Amino acid sequence: MRYQLAFALTICQGLFLFIRHMSFLTAKPILFVVSGPSGSGKKTFSDHVLKKFPHIRKIATYTTRAPRHNEKAGLDYIYLSEKEFFKHVRTKEIIEYTKTYGDYYYGSPSILIDGDDSNNLLVELDYRGLCRVRAATSLRVVSFFLMPVALNDLAQRIQQRAKERRLKARLRIASEQMQFAWLYDYMLLSGEIDNFRITVETVISAELLKREGATLLYETRHTLDSTLNANK
């Protein structure tokens, strides 16, 4: 009986420590990562999140391409020459990068690793960037992969924005990216715009509530746990 009681006590202590550890992980600031093929709705996603959740901070990544007419420097991207881009790589301001469509470089800023105090962050990355950042960041990553309802719609969107010489490359990369959709926490269909926005808002709200609840749980357990208080 004594051994059974000791075993049960050990299990309860282990469970308590596990719950405390998991509440700490979930209470971390969130890095929302959105990915998807060209024309899948990433800008629509980001614009809606920033409108509905103004306390979430959008992190601009670096690129060597020129801005599009609907983009804002410092919000959508930080636009650099190739020489400036690799200067940032050498100084570790860019922590990872990739070359896209055989022409332009895209890079992730170091803030994605260390975070920004207690702020929740939003960034657009491809699947390679997601894997590299998720492996190194101190933040809790919540990732989204966007897809149109019909692949024909995606092809038409890519054709509308791509120059002829990049069209095949964009279509090839879109196909490659879809093969890695399983890496993400959520896959959202960017079909009818109002339904898409409602879905985005619902999922973001749920993740923010999860963090809020975990933060309260962690703070409460921290206060009640005498072993932690003794180490203050």
Tab-separated table of C-alpha atoms in Angstrom:
chain	number	residue	atom	x	y	z
A	1	MET	CA	0.000	0.000	0.000
A	2	ARG	CA	2.859	2.333	0.903
A	3	TYR	CA	4.525	1.712	-2.478
A	4	GLN	CA	1.257	2.300	-4.316
A	5	LEU	CA	0.800	5.608	-2.485
A	6	ALA	CA	4.366	6.659	-3.241
A	7	PHE	CA	3.926	5.708	-6.902
A	8	ALA	CA	0.671	7.691	-7.138
A	9	LEU	CA	2.359	10.674	-5.497
A	10	THR	CA	5.243	10.484	-7.976
A	11	ILE	CA	2.782	10.378	-10.893
A	12	CYS	CA	0.891	13.405	-9.528
A	13	GLN	CA	4.108	15.373	-9.048
A	14	GLY	CA	5.237	14.509	-12.568
A	15	LEU	CA	1.865	15.491	-13.991
A	16	PHE	CA	1.962	18.765	-12.090
A	17	LEU	CA	5.426	19.583	-13.441
A	18	PHE	CA	4.330	18.649	-16.975
A	19	ILE	CA	1.249	20.896	-16.792
A	20	ARG	CA	3.338	23.736	-15.381
A	21	HIS	CA	5.887	23.317	-18.163
A	22	MET	CA	3.210	23.176	-20.884
A	23	SER	CA	1.436	26.232	-19.477
A	24	PHE	CA	4.751	28.080	-19.639
A	25	LEU	CA	5.261	27.090	-23.281
A	26	THR	CA	1.715	28.104	-24.259
A	27	ALA	CA	2.052	31.375	-22.343
A	28	LYS	CA	4.976	32.471	-24.503
A	29	PRO	CA	4.409	35.328	-26.974
A	30	ILE	CA	3.104	33.995	-30.282
A	31	LEU	CA	4.798	34.243	-33.646
A	32	PHE	CA	2.064	33.870	-36.268
A	33	VAL	CA	3.574	32.643	-39.546
A	34	VAL	CA	1.593	32.768	-42.784
A	35	SER	CA	2.709	31.032	-45.974
A	36	GLY	CA	1.259	30.084	-49.306
A	37	PRO	CA	1.834	30.224	-53.060
A	38	SER	CA	1.922	33.535	-54.878
A	39	GLY	CA	-1.644	34.865	-55.091
A	40	SER	CA	-3.011	32.670	-52.268
A	41	GLY	CA	-4.181	35.571	-50.099
A	42	LYS	CA	-1.286	36.247	-47.713
A	43	LYS	CA	-1.700	40.035	-47.881
A	44	THR	CA	-5.465	39.731	-47.320
A	45	PHE	CA	-4.717	37.519	-44.296
A	46	SER	CA	-2.171	39.956	-42.834
A	47	ASP	CA	-4.256	43.071	-43.465
A	48	HIS	CA	-7.279	41.536	-41.723
A	49	VAL	CA	-5.267	40.315	-38.725
A	50	LEU	CA	-3.702	43.759	-38.212
A	51	LYS	CA	-7.106	45.452	-38.524
A	52	LYS	CA	-8.859	43.165	-36.026
A	53	PHE	CA	-5.921	42.671	-33.649
A	54	PRO	CA	-3.957	45.954	-33.616
A	55	HIS	CA	-1.768	44.755	-30.722
A	56	ILE	CA	-0.220	42.122	-33.025
A	57	ARG	CA	2.911	43.527	-34.643
A	58	LYS	CA	3.670	42.799	-38.293
A	59	ILE	CA	7.348	42.058	-38.929
A	60	ALA	CA	8.632	43.061	-42.341
A	61	THR	CA	11.069	40.660	-43.961
A	62	TYR	CA	13.869	41.722	-46.297
A	63	THR	CA	13.863	41.470	-50.083
A	64	THR	CA	15.972	42.586	-53.006
A	65	ARG	CA	13.000	42.994	-55.369
A	66	ALA	CA	11.266	46.296	-56.076
A	67	PRO	CA	8.035	47.140	-54.212
A	68	ARG	CA	4.670	46.493	-55.843
A	69	HIS	CA	2.118	49.278	-56.148
A	70	ASN	CA	0.070	48.094	-53.144
A	71	GLU	CA	3.006	47.501	-50.786
A	72	LYS	CA	4.414	49.756	-48.077
A	73	ALA	CA	8.111	49.858	-47.285
A	74	GLY	CA	8.754	48.855	-43.684
A	75	LEU	CA	5.370	47.137	-43.341
A	76	ASP	CA	5.253	44.593	-46.154
A	77	TYR	CA	9.001	44.350	-46.795
A	78	ILE	CA	12.279	46.128	-46.187
A	79	TYR	CA	13.639	46.721	-49.687
A	80	LEU	CA	17.410	46.439	-50.104
A	81	SER	CA	19.950	46.236	-52.878
A	82	GLU	CA	21.726	42.893	-53.144
A	83	LYS	CA	24.853	44.449	-51.653
A	84	GLU	CA	22.913	45.824	-48.670
A	85	PHE	CA	21.114	42.516	-48.263
A	86	PHE	CA	24.302	40.510	-47.795
A	87	LYS	CA	25.736	43.156	-45.502
A	88	HIS	CA	22.739	42.441	-43.248
A	89	VAL	CA	23.467	38.711	-43.541
A	90	ARG	CA	27.052	39.250	-42.366
A	91	THR	CA	25.935	41.363	-39.389
A	92	LYS	CA	23.320	38.708	-38.423
A	93	GLU	CA	20.443	41.153	-38.926
A	94	ILE	CA	19.191	38.607	-41.480
A	95	ILE	CA	19.182	35.163	-39.865
A	96	GLU	CA	18.103	33.075	-42.864
A	97	TYR	CA	17.404	33.729	-46.535
A	98	THR	CA	16.415	32.112	-49.784
A	99	LYS	CA	16.511	32.975	-53.480
A	100	THR	CA	13.139	32.922	-55.215
A	101	TYR	CA	12.255	32.681	-58.904
A	102	GLY	CA	15.974	32.711	-59.683
A	103	ASP	CA	16.104	36.499	-59.312
A	104	TYR	CA	15.412	37.903	-55.849
A	105	TYR	CA	16.493	37.205	-52.292
A	106	TYR	CA	14.157	37.144	-49.300
A	107	GLY	CA	15.468	37.135	-45.709
A	108	SER	CA	14.150	36.947	-42.145
A	109	PRO	CA	15.101	39.503	-39.458
A	110	SER	CA	16.714	38.462	-36.166
A	111	ILE	CA	13.705	39.625	-34.116
A	112	LEU	CA	11.965	36.378	-35.131
A	113	ILE	CA	14.404	34.485	-32.921
A	114	ASP	CA	14.461	36.598	-29.766
A	115	GLY	CA	11.011	38.184	-29.961
A	116	ASP	CA	9.890	41.670	-29.018
A	117	ASP	CA	9.253	41.793	-25.242
A	118	SER	CA	5.756	40.355	-24.739
A	119	ASN	CA	4.320	41.276	-28.144
A	120	ASN	CA	2.672	38.761	-30.451
A	121	LEU	CA	4.194	38.944	-33.930
A	122	LEU	CA	3.033	38.231	-37.490
A	123	VAL	CA	5.333	37.426	-40.404
A	124	GLU	CA	5.133	36.010	-43.926
A	125	LEU	CA	7.639	33.196	-44.611
A	126	ASP	CA	7.957	30.290	-46.989
A	127	TYR	CA	8.130	26.715	-45.684
A	128	ARG	CA	11.935	26.814	-45.471
A	129	GLY	CA	11.824	29.971	-43.374
A	130	LEU	CA	9.160	28.419	-41.142
A	131	CYS	CA	11.309	25.354	-40.444
A	132	ARG	CA	14.444	27.393	-39.745
A	133	VAL	CA	12.732	29.933	-37.515
A	134	ARG	CA	10.615	27.377	-35.639
A	135	ALA	CA	13.761	25.412	-34.784
A	136	ALA	CA	15.529	28.452	-33.320
A	137	THR	CA	12.956	30.897	-31.957
A	138	SER	CA	12.080	31.447	-28.302
A	139	LEU	CA	8.479	32.260	-29.314
A	140	ARG	CA	5.526	29.874	-29.705
A	141	VAL	CA	4.979	29.471	-33.441
A	142	VAL	CA	1.448	29.188	-34.845
A	143	SER	CA	1.561	28.610	-38.598
A	144	PHE	CA	-0.945	28.982	-41.443
A	145	PHE	CA	-0.767	27.709	-44.998
A	146	LEU	CA	-3.167	29.404	-47.424
A	147	MET	CA	-4.734	27.742	-50.436
A	148	PRO	CA	-7.422	28.818	-52.916
A	149	VAL	CA	-10.484	26.593	-53.154
A	150	ALA	CA	-9.680	25.670	-56.770
A	151	LEU	CA	-6.200	25.225	-58.233
A	152	ASN	CA	-7.385	26.878	-61.447
A	153	ASP	CA	-7.997	30.063	-59.437
A	154	LEU	CA	-4.418	29.943	-58.169
A	155	ALA	CA	-3.033	29.550	-61.683
A	156	GLN	CA	-5.085	32.534	-62.883
A	157	ARG	CA	-3.888	34.706	-59.979
A	158	ILE	CA	-0.276	33.795	-60.685
A	159	GLN	CA	-0.711	34.561	-64.385
A	160	GLN	CA	-2.150	37.980	-63.589
A	161	ARG	CA	0.827	39.077	-61.502
A	162	ALA	CA	3.722	37.240	-63.162
A	163	LYS	CA	5.779	38.329	-66.104
A	164	GLU	CA	5.967	35.685	-68.807
A	165	ARG	CA	9.547	34.757	-67.988
A	166	ARG	CA	8.655	34.066	-64.344
A	167	LEU	CA	5.301	32.376	-64.923
A	168	LYS	CA	6.648	28.822	-65.146
A	169	ALA	CA	8.891	29.390	-62.110
A	170	ARG	CA	5.964	30.677	-60.036
A	171	LEU	CA	3.784	27.723	-61.010
A	172	ARG	CA	6.585	25.279	-60.211
A	173	ILE	CA	7.256	26.888	-56.817
A	174	ALA	CA	3.522	26.936	-56.024
A	175	SER	CA	3.386	23.185	-56.632
A	176	GLU	CA	6.484	22.662	-54.471
A	177	GLN	CA	5.073	24.745	-51.604
A	178	MET	CA	1.796	22.797	-51.528
A	179	GLN	CA	3.739	19.578	-50.913
A	180	PHE	CA	4.838	21.024	-47.551
A	181	ALA	CA	1.424	22.206	-46.349
A	182	TRP	CA	1.425	19.357	-43.797
A	183	LEU	CA	4.137	21.201	-41.830
A	184	TYR	CA	1.638	23.859	-40.740
A	185	ASP	CA	-0.764	24.030	-37.813
A	186	TYR	CA	-3.625	25.258	-40.001
A	187	MET	CA	-4.440	25.075	-43.702
A	188	LEU	CA	-7.003	27.722	-44.692
A	189	LEU	CA	-8.909	27.963	-47.967
A	190	SER	CA	-8.906	31.546	-49.249
A	191	GLY	CA	-12.104	31.305	-51.237
A	192	GLU	CA	-15.066	33.595	-50.559
A	193	ILE	CA	-13.478	36.644	-48.926
A	194	ASP	CA	-15.945	37.204	-46.051
A	195	ASN	CA	-15.846	33.564	-44.959
A	196	PHE	CA	-12.052	33.589	-45.213
A	197	ARG	CA	-11.804	36.640	-42.948
A	198	ILE	CA	-14.192	35.131	-40.400
A	199	THR	CA	-12.122	31.929	-40.296
A	200	VAL	CA	-8.881	33.877	-39.856
A	201	GLU	CA	-10.365	35.974	-37.059
A	202	THR	CA	-11.782	32.906	-35.272
A	203	VAL	CA	-8.510	30.968	-35.294
A	204	ILE	CA	-6.378	33.939	-34.216
A	205	SER	CA	-8.833	34.700	-31.385
A	206	ALA	CA	-8.665	31.090	-30.171
A	207	GLU	CA	-4.856	31.106	-30.118
A	208	LEU	CA	-4.771	34.433	-28.241
A	209	LEU	CA	-7.263	33.113	-25.670
A	210	LYS	CA	-5.133	29.991	-25.271
A	211	ARG	CA	-2.134	32.173	-24.455
A	212	GLU	CA	-4.162	34.342	-22.063
A	213	GLY	CA	-5.438	31.294	-20.170
A	214	ALA	CA	-1.993	29.670	-20.061
A	215	THR	CA	-0.448	32.895	-18.747
A	216	LEU	CA	-3.003	33.049	-15.925
A	217	LEU	CA	-2.458	29.369	-15.120
A	218	TYR	CA	1.312	29.743	-15.077
A	219	GLU	CA	1.208	32.864	-12.881
A	220	THR	CA	-1.218	31.199	-10.465
A	221	ARG	CA	0.880	28.044	-10.164
A	222	HIS	CA	4.013	30.149	-9.782
A	223	THR	CA	2.408	31.911	-6.818
A	224	LEU	CA	1.100	28.720	-5.183
A	225	ASP	CA	4.191	26.583	-5.718
A	226	SER	CA	6.256	27.049	-2.573
A	227	THR	CA	9.362	25.596	-4.209
A	228	LEU	CA	9.313	28.356	-6.815
A	229	ASN	CA	8.610	31.058	-4.254
A	230	ALA	CA	11.555	29.837	-2.198
A	231	ASN	CA	13.858	30.466	-5.139
A	232	LYS	CA	12.769	34.081	-5.677
